[in-house]
Short mmCIF file of C-alpha atoms in Angstrom, two decimals:
data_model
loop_
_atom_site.label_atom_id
_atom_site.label_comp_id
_atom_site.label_asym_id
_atom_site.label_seq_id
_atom_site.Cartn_x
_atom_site.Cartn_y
_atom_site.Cartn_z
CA UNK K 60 -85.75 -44.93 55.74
CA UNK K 61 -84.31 -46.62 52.92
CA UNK K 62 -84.88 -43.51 50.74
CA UNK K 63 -83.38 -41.88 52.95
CA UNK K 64 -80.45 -43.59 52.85
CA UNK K 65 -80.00 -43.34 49.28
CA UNK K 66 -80.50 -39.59 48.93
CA UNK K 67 -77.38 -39.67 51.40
CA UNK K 68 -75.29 -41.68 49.69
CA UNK K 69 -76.22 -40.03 46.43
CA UNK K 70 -76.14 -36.89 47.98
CA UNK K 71 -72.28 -38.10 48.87
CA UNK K 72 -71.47 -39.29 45.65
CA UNK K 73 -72.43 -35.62 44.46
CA UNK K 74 -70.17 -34.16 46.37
CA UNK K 75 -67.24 -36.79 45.73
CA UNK K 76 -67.67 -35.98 41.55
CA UNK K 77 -67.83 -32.43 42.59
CA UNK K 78 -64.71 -32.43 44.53
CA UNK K 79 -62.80 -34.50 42.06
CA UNK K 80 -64.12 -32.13 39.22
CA UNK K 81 -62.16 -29.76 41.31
CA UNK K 82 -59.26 -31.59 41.50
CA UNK K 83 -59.00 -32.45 37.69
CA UNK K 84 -59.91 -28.84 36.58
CA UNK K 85 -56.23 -28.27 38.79
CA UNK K 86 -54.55 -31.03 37.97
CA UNK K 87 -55.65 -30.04 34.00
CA UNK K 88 -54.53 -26.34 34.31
CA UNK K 89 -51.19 -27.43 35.95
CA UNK K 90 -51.17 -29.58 32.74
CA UNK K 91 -51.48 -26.11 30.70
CA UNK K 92 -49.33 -24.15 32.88
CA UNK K 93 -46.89 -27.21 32.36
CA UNK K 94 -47.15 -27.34 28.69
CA UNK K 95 -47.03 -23.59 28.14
CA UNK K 96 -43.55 -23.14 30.02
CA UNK K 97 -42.50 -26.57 28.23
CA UNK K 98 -43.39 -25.09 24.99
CA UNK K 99 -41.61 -21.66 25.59
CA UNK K 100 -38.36 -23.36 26.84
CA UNK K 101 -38.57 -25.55 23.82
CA UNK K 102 -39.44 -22.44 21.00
CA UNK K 103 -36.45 -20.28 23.32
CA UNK K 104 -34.17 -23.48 22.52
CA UNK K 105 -31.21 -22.58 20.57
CA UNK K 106 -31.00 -26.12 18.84
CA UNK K 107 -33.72 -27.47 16.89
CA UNK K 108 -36.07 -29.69 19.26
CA UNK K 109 -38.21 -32.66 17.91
CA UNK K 110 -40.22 -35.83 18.67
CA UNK K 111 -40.46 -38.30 15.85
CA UNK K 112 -41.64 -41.76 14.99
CA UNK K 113 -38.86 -44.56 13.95
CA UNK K 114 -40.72 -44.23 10.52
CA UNK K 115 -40.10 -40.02 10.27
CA UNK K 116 -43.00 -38.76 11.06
CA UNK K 117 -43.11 -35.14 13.17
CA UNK K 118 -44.75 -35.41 16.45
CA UNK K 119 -43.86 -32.39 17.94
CA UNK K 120 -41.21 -29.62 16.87
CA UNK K 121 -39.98 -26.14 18.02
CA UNK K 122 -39.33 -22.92 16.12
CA UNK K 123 -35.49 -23.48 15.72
CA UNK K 124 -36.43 -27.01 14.13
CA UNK K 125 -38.38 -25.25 11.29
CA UNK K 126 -36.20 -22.23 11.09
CA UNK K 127 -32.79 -24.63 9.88
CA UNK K 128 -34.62 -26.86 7.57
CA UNK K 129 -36.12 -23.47 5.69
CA UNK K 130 -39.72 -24.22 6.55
CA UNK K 131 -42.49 -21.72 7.46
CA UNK K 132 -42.29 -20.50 10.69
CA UNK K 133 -46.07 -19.80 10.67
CA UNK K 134 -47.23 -23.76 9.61
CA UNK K 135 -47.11 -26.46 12.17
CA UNK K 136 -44.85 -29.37 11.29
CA UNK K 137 -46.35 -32.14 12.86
CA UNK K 138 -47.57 -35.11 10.48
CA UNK K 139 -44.38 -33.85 8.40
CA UNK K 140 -41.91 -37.21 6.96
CA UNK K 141 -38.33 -36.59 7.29
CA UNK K 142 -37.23 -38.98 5.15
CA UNK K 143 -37.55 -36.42 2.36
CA UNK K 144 -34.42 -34.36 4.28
CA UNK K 145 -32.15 -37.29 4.39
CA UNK K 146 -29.24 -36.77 1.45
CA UNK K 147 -28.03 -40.01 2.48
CA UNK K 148 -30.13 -42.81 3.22
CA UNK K 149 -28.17 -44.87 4.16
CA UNK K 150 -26.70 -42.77 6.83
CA UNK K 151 -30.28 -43.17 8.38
CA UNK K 152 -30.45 -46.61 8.64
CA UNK K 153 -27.37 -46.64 10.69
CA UNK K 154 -28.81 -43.72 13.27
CA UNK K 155 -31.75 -46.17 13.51
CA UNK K 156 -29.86 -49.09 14.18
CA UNK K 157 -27.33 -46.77 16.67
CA UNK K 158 -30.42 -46.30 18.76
CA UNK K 159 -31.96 -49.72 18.62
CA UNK K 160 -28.53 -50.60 19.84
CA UNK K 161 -27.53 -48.52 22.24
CA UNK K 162 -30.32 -46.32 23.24
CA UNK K 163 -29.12 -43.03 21.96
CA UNK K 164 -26.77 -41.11 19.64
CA UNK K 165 -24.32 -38.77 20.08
CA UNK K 166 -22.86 -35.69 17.46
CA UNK K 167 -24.33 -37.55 14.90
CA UNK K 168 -24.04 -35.63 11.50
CA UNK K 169 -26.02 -35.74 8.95
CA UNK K 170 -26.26 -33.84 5.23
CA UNK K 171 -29.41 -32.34 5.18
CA UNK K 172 -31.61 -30.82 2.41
CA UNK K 173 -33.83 -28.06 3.45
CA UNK K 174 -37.06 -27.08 1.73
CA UNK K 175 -35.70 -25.38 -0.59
CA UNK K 176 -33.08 -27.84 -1.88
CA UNK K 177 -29.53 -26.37 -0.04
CA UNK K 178 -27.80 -28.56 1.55
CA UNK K 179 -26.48 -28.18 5.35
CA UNK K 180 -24.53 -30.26 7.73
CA UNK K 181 -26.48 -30.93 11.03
CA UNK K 182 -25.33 -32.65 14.33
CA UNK K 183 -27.57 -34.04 16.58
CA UNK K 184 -28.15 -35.72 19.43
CA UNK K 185 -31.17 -38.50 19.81
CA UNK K 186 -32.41 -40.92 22.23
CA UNK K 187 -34.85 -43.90 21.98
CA UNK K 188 -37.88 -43.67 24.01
CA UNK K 189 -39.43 -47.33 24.66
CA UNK K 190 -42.43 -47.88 26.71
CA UNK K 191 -42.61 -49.72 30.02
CA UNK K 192 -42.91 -53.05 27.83
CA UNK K 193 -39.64 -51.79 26.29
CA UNK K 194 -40.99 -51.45 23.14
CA UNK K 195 -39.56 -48.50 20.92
CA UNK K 196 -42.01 -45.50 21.01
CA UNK K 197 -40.62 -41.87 19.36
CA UNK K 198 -37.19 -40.82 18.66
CA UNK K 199 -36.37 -37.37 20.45
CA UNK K 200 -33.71 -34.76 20.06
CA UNK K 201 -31.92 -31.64 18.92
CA UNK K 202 -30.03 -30.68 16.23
CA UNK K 203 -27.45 -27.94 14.94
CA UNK K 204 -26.28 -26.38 11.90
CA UNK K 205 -23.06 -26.63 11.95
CA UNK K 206 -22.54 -25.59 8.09
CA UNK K 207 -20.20 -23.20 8.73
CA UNK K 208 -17.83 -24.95 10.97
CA UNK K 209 -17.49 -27.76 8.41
CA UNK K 210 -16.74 -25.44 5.83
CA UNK K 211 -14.24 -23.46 8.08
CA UNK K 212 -13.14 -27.21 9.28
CA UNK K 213 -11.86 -28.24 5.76
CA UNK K 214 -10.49 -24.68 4.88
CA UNK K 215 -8.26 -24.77 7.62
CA UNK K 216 -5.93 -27.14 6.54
CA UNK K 217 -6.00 -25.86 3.08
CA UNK K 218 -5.12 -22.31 4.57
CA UNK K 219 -2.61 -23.62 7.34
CA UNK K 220 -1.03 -25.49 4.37
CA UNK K 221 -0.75 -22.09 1.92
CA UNK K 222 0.60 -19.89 5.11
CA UNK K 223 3.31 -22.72 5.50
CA UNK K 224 4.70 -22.46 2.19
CA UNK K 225 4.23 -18.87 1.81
CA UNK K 226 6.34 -18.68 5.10
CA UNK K 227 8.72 -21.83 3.31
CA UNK K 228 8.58 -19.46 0.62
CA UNK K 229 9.68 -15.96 1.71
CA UNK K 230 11.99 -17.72 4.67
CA UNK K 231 10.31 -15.31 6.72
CA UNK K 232 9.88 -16.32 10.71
CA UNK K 233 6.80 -16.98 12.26
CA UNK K 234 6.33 -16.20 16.13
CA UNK K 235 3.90 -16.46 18.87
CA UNK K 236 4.08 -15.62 22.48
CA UNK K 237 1.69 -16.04 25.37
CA UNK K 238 3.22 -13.16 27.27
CA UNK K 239 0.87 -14.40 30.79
CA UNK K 240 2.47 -17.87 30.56
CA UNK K 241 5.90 -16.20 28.73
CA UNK K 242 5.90 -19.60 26.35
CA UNK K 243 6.83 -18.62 22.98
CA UNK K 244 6.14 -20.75 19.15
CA UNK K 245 8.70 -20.43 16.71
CA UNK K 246 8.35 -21.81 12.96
CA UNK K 247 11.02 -23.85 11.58
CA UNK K 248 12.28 -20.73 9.48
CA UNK K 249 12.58 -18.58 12.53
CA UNK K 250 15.29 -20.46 14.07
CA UNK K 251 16.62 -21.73 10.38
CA UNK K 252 17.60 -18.42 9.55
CA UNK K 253 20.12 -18.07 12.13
CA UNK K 254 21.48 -21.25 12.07
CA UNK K 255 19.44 -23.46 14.61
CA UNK K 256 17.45 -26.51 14.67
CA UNK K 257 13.76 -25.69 16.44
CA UNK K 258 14.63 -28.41 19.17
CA UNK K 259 17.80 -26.91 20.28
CA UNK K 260 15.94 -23.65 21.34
CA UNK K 261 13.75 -23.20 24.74
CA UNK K 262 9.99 -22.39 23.77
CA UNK K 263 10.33 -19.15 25.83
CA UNK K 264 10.60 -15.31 25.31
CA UNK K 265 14.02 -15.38 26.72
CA UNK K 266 15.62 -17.38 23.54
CA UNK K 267 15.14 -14.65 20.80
CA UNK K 268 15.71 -12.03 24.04
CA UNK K 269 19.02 -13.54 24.81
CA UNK K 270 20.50 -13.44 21.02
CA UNK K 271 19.89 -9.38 20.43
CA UNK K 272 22.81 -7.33 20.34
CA UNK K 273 23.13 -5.43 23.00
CA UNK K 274 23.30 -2.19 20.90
CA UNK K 275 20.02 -3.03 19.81
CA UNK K 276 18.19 -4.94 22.57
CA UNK K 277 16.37 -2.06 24.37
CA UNK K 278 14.71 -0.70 21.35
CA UNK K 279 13.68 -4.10 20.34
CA UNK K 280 11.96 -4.44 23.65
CA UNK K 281 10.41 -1.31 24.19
CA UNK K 282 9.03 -1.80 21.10
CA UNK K 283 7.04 -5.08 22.00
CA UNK K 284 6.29 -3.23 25.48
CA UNK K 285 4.66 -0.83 24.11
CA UNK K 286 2.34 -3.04 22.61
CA UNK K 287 1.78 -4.46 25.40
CA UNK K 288 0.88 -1.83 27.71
CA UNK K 289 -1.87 -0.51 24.40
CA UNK K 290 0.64 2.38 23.43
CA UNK K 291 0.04 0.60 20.03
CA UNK K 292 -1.48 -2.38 18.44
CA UNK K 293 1.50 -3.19 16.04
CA UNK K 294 4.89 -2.49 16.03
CA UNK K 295 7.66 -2.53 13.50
CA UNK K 296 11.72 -2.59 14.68
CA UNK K 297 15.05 -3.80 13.25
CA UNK K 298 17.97 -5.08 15.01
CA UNK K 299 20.69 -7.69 15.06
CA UNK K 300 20.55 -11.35 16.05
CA UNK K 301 23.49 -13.56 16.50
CA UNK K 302 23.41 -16.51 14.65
CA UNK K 303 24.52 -20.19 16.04
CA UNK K 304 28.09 -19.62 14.12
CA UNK K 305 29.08 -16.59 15.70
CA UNK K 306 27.97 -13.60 13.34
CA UNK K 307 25.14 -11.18 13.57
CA UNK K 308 22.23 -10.81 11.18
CA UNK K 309 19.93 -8.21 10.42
CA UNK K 310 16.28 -8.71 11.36
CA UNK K 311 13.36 -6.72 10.82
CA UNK K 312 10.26 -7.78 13.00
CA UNK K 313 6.63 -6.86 12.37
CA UNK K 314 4.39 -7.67 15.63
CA UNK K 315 0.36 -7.14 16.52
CA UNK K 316 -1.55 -7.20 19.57
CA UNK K 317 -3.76 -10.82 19.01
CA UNK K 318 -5.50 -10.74 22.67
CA UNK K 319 -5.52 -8.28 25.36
CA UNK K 320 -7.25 -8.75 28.89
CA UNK K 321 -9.69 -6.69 30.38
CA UNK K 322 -7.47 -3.68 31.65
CA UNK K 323 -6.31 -3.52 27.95
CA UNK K 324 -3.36 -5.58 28.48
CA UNK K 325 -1.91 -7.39 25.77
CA UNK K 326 -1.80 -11.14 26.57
CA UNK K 327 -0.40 -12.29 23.16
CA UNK K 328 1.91 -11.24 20.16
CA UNK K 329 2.45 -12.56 17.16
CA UNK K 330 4.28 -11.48 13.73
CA UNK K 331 6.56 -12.09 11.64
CA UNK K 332 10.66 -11.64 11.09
CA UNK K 333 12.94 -11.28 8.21
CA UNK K 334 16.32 -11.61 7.46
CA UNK K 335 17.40 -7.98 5.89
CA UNK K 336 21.01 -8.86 5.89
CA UNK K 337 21.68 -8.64 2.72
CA UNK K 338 19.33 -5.13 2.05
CA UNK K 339 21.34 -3.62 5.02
CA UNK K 340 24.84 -4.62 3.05
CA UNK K 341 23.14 -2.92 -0.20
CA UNK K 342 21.88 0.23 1.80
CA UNK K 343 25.85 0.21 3.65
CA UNK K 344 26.88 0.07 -0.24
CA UNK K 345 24.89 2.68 -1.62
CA UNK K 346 25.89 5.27 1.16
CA UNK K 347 29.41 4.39 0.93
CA UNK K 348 29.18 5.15 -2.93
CA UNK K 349 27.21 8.17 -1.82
CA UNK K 350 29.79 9.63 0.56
CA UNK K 351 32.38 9.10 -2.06
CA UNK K 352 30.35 10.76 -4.61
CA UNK K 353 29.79 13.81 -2.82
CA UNK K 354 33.52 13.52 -2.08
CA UNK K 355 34.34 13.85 -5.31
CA UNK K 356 32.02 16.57 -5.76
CA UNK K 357 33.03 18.60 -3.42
CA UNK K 358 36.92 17.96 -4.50
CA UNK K 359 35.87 19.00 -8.40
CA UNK K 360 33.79 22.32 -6.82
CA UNK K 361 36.99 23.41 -5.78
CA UNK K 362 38.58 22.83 -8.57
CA UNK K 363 36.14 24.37 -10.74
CA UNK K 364 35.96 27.58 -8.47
CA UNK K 365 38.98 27.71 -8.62
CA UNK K 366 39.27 27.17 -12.18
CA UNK K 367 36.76 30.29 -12.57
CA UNK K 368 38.58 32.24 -10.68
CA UNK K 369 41.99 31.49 -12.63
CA UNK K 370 39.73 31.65 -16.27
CA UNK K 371 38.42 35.43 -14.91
CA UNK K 372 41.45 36.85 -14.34
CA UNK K 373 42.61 35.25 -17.97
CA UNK K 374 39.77 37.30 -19.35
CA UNK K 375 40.55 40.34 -17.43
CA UNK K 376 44.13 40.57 -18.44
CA UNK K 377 43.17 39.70 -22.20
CA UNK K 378 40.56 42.46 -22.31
CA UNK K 379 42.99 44.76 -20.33
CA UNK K 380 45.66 43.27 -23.01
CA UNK K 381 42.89 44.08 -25.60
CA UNK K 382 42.60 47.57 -24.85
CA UNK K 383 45.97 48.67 -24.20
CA UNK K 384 46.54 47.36 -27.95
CA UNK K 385 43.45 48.90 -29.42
CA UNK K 386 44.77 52.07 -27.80
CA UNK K 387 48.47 51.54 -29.16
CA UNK K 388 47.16 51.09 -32.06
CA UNK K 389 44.95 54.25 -32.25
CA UNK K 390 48.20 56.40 -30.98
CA UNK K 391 50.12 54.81 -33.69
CA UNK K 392 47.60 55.69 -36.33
CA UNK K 393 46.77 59.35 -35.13
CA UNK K 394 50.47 60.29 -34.77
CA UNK K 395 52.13 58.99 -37.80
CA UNK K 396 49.86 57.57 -40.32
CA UNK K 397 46.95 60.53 -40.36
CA UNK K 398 49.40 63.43 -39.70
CA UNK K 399 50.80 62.30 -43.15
CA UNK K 400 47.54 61.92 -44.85
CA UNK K 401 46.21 65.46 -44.19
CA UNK K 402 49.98 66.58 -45.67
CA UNK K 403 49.01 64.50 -48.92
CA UNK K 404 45.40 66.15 -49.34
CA UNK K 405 47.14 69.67 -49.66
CA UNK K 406 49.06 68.41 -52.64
CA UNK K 407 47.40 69.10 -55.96
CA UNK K 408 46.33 65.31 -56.33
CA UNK K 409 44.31 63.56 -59.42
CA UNK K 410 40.89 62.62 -59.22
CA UNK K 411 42.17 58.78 -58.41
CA UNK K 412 44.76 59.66 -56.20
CA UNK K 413 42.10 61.94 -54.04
CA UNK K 414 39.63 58.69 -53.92
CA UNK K 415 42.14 56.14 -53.30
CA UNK K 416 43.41 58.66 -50.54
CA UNK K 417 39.82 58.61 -49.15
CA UNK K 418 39.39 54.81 -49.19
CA UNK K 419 42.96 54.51 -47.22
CA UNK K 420 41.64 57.48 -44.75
CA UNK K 421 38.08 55.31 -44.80
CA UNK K 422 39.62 51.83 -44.02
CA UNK K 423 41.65 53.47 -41.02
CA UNK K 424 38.78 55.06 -39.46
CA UNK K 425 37.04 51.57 -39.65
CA UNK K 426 40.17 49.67 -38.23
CA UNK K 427 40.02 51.76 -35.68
CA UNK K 428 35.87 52.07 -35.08
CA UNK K 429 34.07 50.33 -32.67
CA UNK K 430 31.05 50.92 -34.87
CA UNK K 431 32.68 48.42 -37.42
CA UNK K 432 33.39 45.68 -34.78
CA UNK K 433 30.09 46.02 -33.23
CA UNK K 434 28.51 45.46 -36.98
CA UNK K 435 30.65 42.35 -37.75
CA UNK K 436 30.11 40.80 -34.29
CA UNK K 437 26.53 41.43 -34.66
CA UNK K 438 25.91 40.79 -37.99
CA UNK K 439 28.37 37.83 -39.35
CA UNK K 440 26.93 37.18 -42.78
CA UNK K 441 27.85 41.26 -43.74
CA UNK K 442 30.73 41.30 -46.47
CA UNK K 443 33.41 43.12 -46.32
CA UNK K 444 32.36 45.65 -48.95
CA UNK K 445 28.95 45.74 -47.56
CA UNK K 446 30.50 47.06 -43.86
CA UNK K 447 33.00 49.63 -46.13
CA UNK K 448 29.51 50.84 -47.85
CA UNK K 449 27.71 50.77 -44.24
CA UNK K 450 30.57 52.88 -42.66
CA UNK K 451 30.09 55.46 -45.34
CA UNK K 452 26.13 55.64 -45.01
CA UNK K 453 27.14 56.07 -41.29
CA UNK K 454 28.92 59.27 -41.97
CA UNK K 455 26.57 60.62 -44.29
CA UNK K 456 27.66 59.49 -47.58
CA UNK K 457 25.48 59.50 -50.53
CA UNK K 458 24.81 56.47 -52.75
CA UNK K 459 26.96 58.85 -55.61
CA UNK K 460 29.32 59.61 -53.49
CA UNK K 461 30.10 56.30 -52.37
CA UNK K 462 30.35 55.21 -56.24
CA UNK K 463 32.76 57.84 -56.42
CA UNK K 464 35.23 56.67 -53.84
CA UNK K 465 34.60 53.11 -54.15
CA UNK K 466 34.81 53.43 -57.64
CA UNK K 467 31.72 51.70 -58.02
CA UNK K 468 28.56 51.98 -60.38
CA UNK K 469 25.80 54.11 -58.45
CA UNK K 470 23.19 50.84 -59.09
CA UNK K 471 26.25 48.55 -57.60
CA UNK K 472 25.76 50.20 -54.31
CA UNK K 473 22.33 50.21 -54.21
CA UNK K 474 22.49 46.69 -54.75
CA UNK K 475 24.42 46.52 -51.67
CA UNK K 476 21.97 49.20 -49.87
CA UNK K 477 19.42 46.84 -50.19
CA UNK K 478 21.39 43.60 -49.01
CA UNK K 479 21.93 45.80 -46.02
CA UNK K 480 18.37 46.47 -45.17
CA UNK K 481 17.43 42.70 -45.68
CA UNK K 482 20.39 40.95 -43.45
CA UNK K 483 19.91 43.87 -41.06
CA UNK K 484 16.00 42.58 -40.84
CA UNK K 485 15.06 46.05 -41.66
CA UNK K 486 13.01 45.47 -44.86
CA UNK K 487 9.48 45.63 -43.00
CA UNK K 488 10.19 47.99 -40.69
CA UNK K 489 9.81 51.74 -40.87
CA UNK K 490 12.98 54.01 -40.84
CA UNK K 491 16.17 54.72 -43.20
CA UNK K 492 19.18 52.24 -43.35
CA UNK K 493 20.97 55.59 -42.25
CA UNK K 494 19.77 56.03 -39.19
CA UNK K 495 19.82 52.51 -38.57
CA UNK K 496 23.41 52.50 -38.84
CA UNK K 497 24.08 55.63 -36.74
CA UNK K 498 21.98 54.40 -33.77
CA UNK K 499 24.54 51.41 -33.82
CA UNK K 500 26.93 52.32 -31.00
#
């Protein structure tokens, strides 16, 4: 019976082992089911995630951790010292001591160098983890790169600084207006350029609305509107403003749409405006002078046209003038000089007298010939003798007959024949000084 009794129990005891073997195979895949979802929040963790000893050493890590200190993504991190990625040292002891203290640490930032030697600004935020003896086991956190923001951090006042004394610079006025809550910045310069101090003006829409002329205030606001309602994303308008003293100044404004809300809506303008005052007295100025100009113009067109119209009818009586003495002057000669010329030729006459009366017949003929004005007009260098000679070529003379009545050797007027061809440009072209002559009208 005893044997019995043992096989039981063992029997028992069997079936205990085998149920608890049961039990820890379940408890040991909840483990795994438990560390796989831990370990894909952790790698899907937009921070880098670790577990370290107070000494630096990695215990455990996730992908973000290796990805911002430059490591490879592929290795596994743990057994790595961070002391190496400490810039400062220093720093560290204090974010040791921090947690000794007080248990954790808060946007704690730290210069970092990564593997391969750039340096980044990281915040983090660590707690101590102590045992049940309180004794300090692992430091855990997460960390950020927050690089960039540092950087943009300490440009900002360096770049706030330049816009204010570009803006101190140009006098121009900077504006800003929530149009959902209808408050409104101003810069200094925006008020200082009509006279005010920025605390005697309401920070509201209404202040710069109030001071536009009326000629001018619903341009200025349609403008703006239809920013607002996405006809546009900027706008540019110019109108008057009246200043604390009284007067009105010119201002040009330049606006842009800086927000809008989901049915396209503009929430928020800002822009800039400038004083134009003094261009608007200069463009007044130069169309005054303008106007009076053309005045003037039109005044001296007049007078000019009319001046043409006197000088034409000058010209018209002195050519009419012209010809009623040319024609006098032909009736004269045909009725009593040449009447008494043809009586001379039927006296018995010497050989001079004959060629002298020739000449005197000659030089009337050419005082009255518009041949011999056309050739002197035409060509001013001619001398007299050489237009006598080119008169008598023109009727058919020969060079011994000319020599005859001029009383002239026959190589004299050959001499002049060939001055004639050369002033007359005729010397390289084809064709007889003769008919040269008689083609001239």
């Amino acid at each position: 019976m005893p044997n019995e009794t043992c096989l039981e129990e063992l029997e028992q005891r069997i079936k205990e082992l085998e149920q608890d073997n049961i039990k820890h195979k379940r408890v040991e895949k909840k483990l795994q089911e438990s560390e796989s979802k831990y370990r894909y929040i952790i790698n899907n963790f937009n921070e880098g995630f670790y577990s370290v000893t107070l000494d630096g050493m990695v215990q455990d890590h996730n992908i973000e951790f290796m990805r911002i200190l430059g490591l490879d993504l592929n290795m596994d991190a743990k057994g790595l010292e961070l002391i190496g990625f400490w810039v400062n040292p220093e720093k560290r002891e204090f974010y040791i001591d921090e947690l000794l203290k007080n248990g954790f640490i808060k946007d704690y930032e730290i210069n970092a160098k990564k593997s391969n030697g750039e340096i980044i600004v990281i915040q983090t935020n660590s707690r101590l983890i102590r045992d049940k003896h309180e004794t300090p086991l692992r430091i855990e956190g997460s960390f950020l790169d927050v690089t960039d923001r540092i950087n943009a951090e300490k440009a900002l006042p360096e770049s706030e600084e330049r816009c204010s004394l570009a803006l101190d610079a140009s006098k121009d006025g900077l504006w800003d207006w929530n149009i959902t809550s209808d408050e409104a910045f101003y810069s200094p310069s925006y008020w200082n350029m009509l006279g005010y101090q920025s605390n005697e003006i309401s920070p509201y829409s209404n202040s710069w609305k109030d001071l536009i002329h009326i000629e001018d205030k619903d341009k200025a606001l349609q403008a703006n509107n239809d920013c607002i309602e996405n006809h546009c994303d900027d706008f540019q308008v110019e109108f008057r403003m009246k200043t604390k003293n009284g007067d009105w100044k010119w201002i040009r404004a330049r606006g842009r749409v800086a927000h809008r809300d989901k049915d396209k809506r503009a929430t928020r303008l800002v822009g800039i405006n400038t004083d134009i005052t003094e261009q608007k007295k200069t463009e007044k100025e130069i169309q005054n002078a303008k106007d009076k100009l053309e005045e003037k113009v039109k005044l001296r067109t007049v007078e000019l046209v009319d001046a043409n119209t006197a000088l034409k009818v000058l010209l018209r009586k002195n050519e009419e003038h012209k010809n009623e003495i040319g024609d006098q002057i032909l009736s004269n000669v045909n009725k009593l000089v040449l009447p008494f010329l043809k009586k001379l030729k039927k006296d018995p006459l010497s050989n001079w007298q004959i060629n002298s009366l020739a000449i005197a017949e000659l030089n009337l003929k050419k005082i009255t010939s518009a041949f011999s004005q056309e050739l002197s007009s035409q060509h001013s260098s001619l001398t007299p003798t050489e237009i006598q000679i080119a008169n008598l070529l023109k009727e058919g003379k020969s060079s011994k007959e000319i020599s005859e009545i001029t009383s002239s050797k026959v190589r004299t007027i050959q001499f002049h024949r060939a001055n004639l061809r050369k002033k007359l440009g005729l010397n390289n072209k084809s064709g007889s000084l003769k008919q040269f002559l008689q083609s001239v009208q």
